[in-house]
mmCIF file of C-alpha atoms in Angstrom:
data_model
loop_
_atom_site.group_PDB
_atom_site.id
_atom_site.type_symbol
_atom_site.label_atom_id
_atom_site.label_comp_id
_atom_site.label_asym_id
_atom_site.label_seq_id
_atom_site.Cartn_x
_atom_site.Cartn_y
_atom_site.Cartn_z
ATOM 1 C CA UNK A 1 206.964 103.647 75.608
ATOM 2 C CA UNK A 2 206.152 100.760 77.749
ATOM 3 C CA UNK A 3 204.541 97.729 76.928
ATOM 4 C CA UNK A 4 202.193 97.806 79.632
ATOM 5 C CA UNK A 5 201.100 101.617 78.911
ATOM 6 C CA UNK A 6 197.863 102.251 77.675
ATOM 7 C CA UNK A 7 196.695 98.878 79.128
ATOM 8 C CA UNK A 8 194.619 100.560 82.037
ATOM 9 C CA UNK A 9 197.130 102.893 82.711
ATOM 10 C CA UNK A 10 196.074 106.649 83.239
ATOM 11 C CA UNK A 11 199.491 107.738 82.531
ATOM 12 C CA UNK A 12 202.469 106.797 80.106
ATOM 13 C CA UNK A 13 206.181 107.386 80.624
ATOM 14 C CA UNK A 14 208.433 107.863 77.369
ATOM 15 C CA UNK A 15 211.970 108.089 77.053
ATOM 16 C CA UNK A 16 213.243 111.678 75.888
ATOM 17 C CA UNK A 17 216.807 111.749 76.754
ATOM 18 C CA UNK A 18 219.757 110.191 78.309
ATOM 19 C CA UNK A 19 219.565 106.501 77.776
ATOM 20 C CA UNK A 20 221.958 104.626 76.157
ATOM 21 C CA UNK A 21 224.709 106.998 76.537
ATOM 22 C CA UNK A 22 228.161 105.535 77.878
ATOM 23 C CA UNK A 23 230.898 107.303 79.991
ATOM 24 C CA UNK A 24 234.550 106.411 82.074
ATOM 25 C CA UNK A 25 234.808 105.408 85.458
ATOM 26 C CA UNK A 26 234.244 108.643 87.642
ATOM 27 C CA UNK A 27 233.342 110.561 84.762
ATOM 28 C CA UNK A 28 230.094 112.825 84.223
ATOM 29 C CA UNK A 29 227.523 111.408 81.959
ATOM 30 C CA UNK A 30 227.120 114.084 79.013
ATOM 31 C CA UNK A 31 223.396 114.247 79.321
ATOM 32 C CA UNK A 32 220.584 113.675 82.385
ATOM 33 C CA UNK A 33 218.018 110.929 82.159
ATOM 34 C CA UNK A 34 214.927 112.612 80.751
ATOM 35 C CA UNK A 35 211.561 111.263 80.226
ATOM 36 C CA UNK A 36 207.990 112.550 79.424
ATOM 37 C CA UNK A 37 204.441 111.641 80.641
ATOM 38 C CA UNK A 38 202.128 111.948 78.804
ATOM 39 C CA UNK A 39 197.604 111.343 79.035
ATOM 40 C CA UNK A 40 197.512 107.222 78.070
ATOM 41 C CA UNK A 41 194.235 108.483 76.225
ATOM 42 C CA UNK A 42 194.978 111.688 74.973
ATOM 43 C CA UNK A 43 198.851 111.896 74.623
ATOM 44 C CA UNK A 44 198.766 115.110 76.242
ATOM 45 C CA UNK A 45 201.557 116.602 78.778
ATOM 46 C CA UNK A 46 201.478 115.543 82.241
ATOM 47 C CA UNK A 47 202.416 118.815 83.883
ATOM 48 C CA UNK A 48 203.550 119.088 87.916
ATOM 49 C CA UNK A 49 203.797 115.248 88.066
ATOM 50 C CA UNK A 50 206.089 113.836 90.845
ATOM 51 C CA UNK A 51 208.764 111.482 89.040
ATOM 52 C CA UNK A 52 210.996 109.356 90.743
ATOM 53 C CA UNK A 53 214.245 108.393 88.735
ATOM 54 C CA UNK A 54 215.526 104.770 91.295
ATOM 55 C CA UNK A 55 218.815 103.195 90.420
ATOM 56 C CA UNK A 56 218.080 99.784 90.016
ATOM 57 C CA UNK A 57 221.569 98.201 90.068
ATOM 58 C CA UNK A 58 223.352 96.722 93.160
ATOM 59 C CA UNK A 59 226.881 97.671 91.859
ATOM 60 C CA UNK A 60 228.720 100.891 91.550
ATOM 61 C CA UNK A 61 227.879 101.683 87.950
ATOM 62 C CA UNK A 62 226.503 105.160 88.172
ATOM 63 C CA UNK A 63 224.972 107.690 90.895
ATOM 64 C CA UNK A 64 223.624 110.597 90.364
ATOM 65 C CA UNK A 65 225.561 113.705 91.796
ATOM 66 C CA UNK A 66 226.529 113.840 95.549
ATOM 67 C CA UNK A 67 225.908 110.177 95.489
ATOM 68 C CA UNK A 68 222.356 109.483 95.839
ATOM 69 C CA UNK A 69 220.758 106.609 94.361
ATOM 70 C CA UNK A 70 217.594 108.276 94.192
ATOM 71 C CA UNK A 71 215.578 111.487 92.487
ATOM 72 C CA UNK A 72 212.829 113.164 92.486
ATOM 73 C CA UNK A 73 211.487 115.685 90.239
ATOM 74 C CA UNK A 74 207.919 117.369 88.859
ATOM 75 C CA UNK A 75 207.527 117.835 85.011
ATOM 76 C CA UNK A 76 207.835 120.632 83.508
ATOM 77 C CA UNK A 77 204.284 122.404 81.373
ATOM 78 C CA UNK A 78 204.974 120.077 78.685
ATOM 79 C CA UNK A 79 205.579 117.103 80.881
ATOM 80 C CA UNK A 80 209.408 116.761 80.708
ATOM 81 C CA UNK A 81 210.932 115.307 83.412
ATOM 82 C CA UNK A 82 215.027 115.400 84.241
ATOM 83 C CA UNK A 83 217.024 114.078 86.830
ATOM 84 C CA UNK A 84 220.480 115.741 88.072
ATOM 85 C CA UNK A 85 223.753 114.931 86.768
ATOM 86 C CA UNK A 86 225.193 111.375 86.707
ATOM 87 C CA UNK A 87 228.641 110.072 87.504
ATOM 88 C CA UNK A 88 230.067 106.835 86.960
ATOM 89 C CA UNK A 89 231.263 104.769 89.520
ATOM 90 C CA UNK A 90 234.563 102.115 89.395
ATOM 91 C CA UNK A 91 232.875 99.229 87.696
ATOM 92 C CA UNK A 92 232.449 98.928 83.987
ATOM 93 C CA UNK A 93 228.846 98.067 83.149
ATOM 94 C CA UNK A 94 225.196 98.836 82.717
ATOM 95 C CA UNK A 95 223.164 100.578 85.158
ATOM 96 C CA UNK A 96 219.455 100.273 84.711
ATOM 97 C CA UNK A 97 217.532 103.299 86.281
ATOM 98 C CA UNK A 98 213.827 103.013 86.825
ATOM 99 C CA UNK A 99 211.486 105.830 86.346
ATOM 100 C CA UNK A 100 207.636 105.839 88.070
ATOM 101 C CA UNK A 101 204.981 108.168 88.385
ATOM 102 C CA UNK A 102 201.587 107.904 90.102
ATOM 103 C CA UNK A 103 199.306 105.992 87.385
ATOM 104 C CA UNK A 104 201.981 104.643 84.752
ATOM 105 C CA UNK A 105 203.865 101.677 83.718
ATOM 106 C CA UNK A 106 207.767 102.117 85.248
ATOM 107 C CA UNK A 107 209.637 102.721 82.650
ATOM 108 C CA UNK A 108 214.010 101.505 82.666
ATOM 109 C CA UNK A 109 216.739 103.483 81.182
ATOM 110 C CA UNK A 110 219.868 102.333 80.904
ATOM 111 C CA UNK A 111 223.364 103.933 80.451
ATOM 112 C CA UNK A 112 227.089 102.322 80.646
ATOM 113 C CA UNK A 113 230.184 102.612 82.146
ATOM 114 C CA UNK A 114 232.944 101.801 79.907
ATOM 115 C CA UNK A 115 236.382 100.069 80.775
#
């Protein structure tokens, strides 16, 4: 969970899924970015919550499918949030992904694309 969340935040974002993982050039990531949000106060689910996953990086890392940079999704009843499918790109490296919703800290994920 962020730093920042629970500081005067009505919302928190956490991590469920997806970061860290590594992949080849043009290949599909095994699993979606997934995160949760959650009450700051009461740690319950956030459900229908807008969530924007952003790619972050300015090189060709990782996209999600069909090439957008960009997605946006509503949590589920329990507050679980997943963006589409990503594919690396021809550069080896990290690609940092931010996720926001309306009253949280952002919150970055990160995945790589190996040599």
């Amino acid at each position: 969970m962020s730093a920042e969340a629970g500081w005067g935040w009505a919302r928190a974002i956490q991590p469920a899924g997806g970061t860290g993982q590594h992949a080849g050039p043009h290949e599909t990531f095994a699993h979606p970015l997934k995160a949760r949000v959650v009450d700051s106060q009461k740690h319950a689910p956030v459900a229908d919550a807008a969530v924007t996953f952003c790619w972050d990086s300015m090189s060709q890392q990782a996209l999600f499918e069909g090439g957008a940079a960009t997605a946006h999704v509503r949590t589920d009843a329990e507050g679980y949030a997943q963006s589409p499918q990503l594919v690396a790109g021809d550069a080896a490296g990290t690609a940092v992904f931010t996720v926001t919703t309306e009253g949280a800290a952002p919150e970055r994920f990160e995945i790589t694309v190996d040599h």
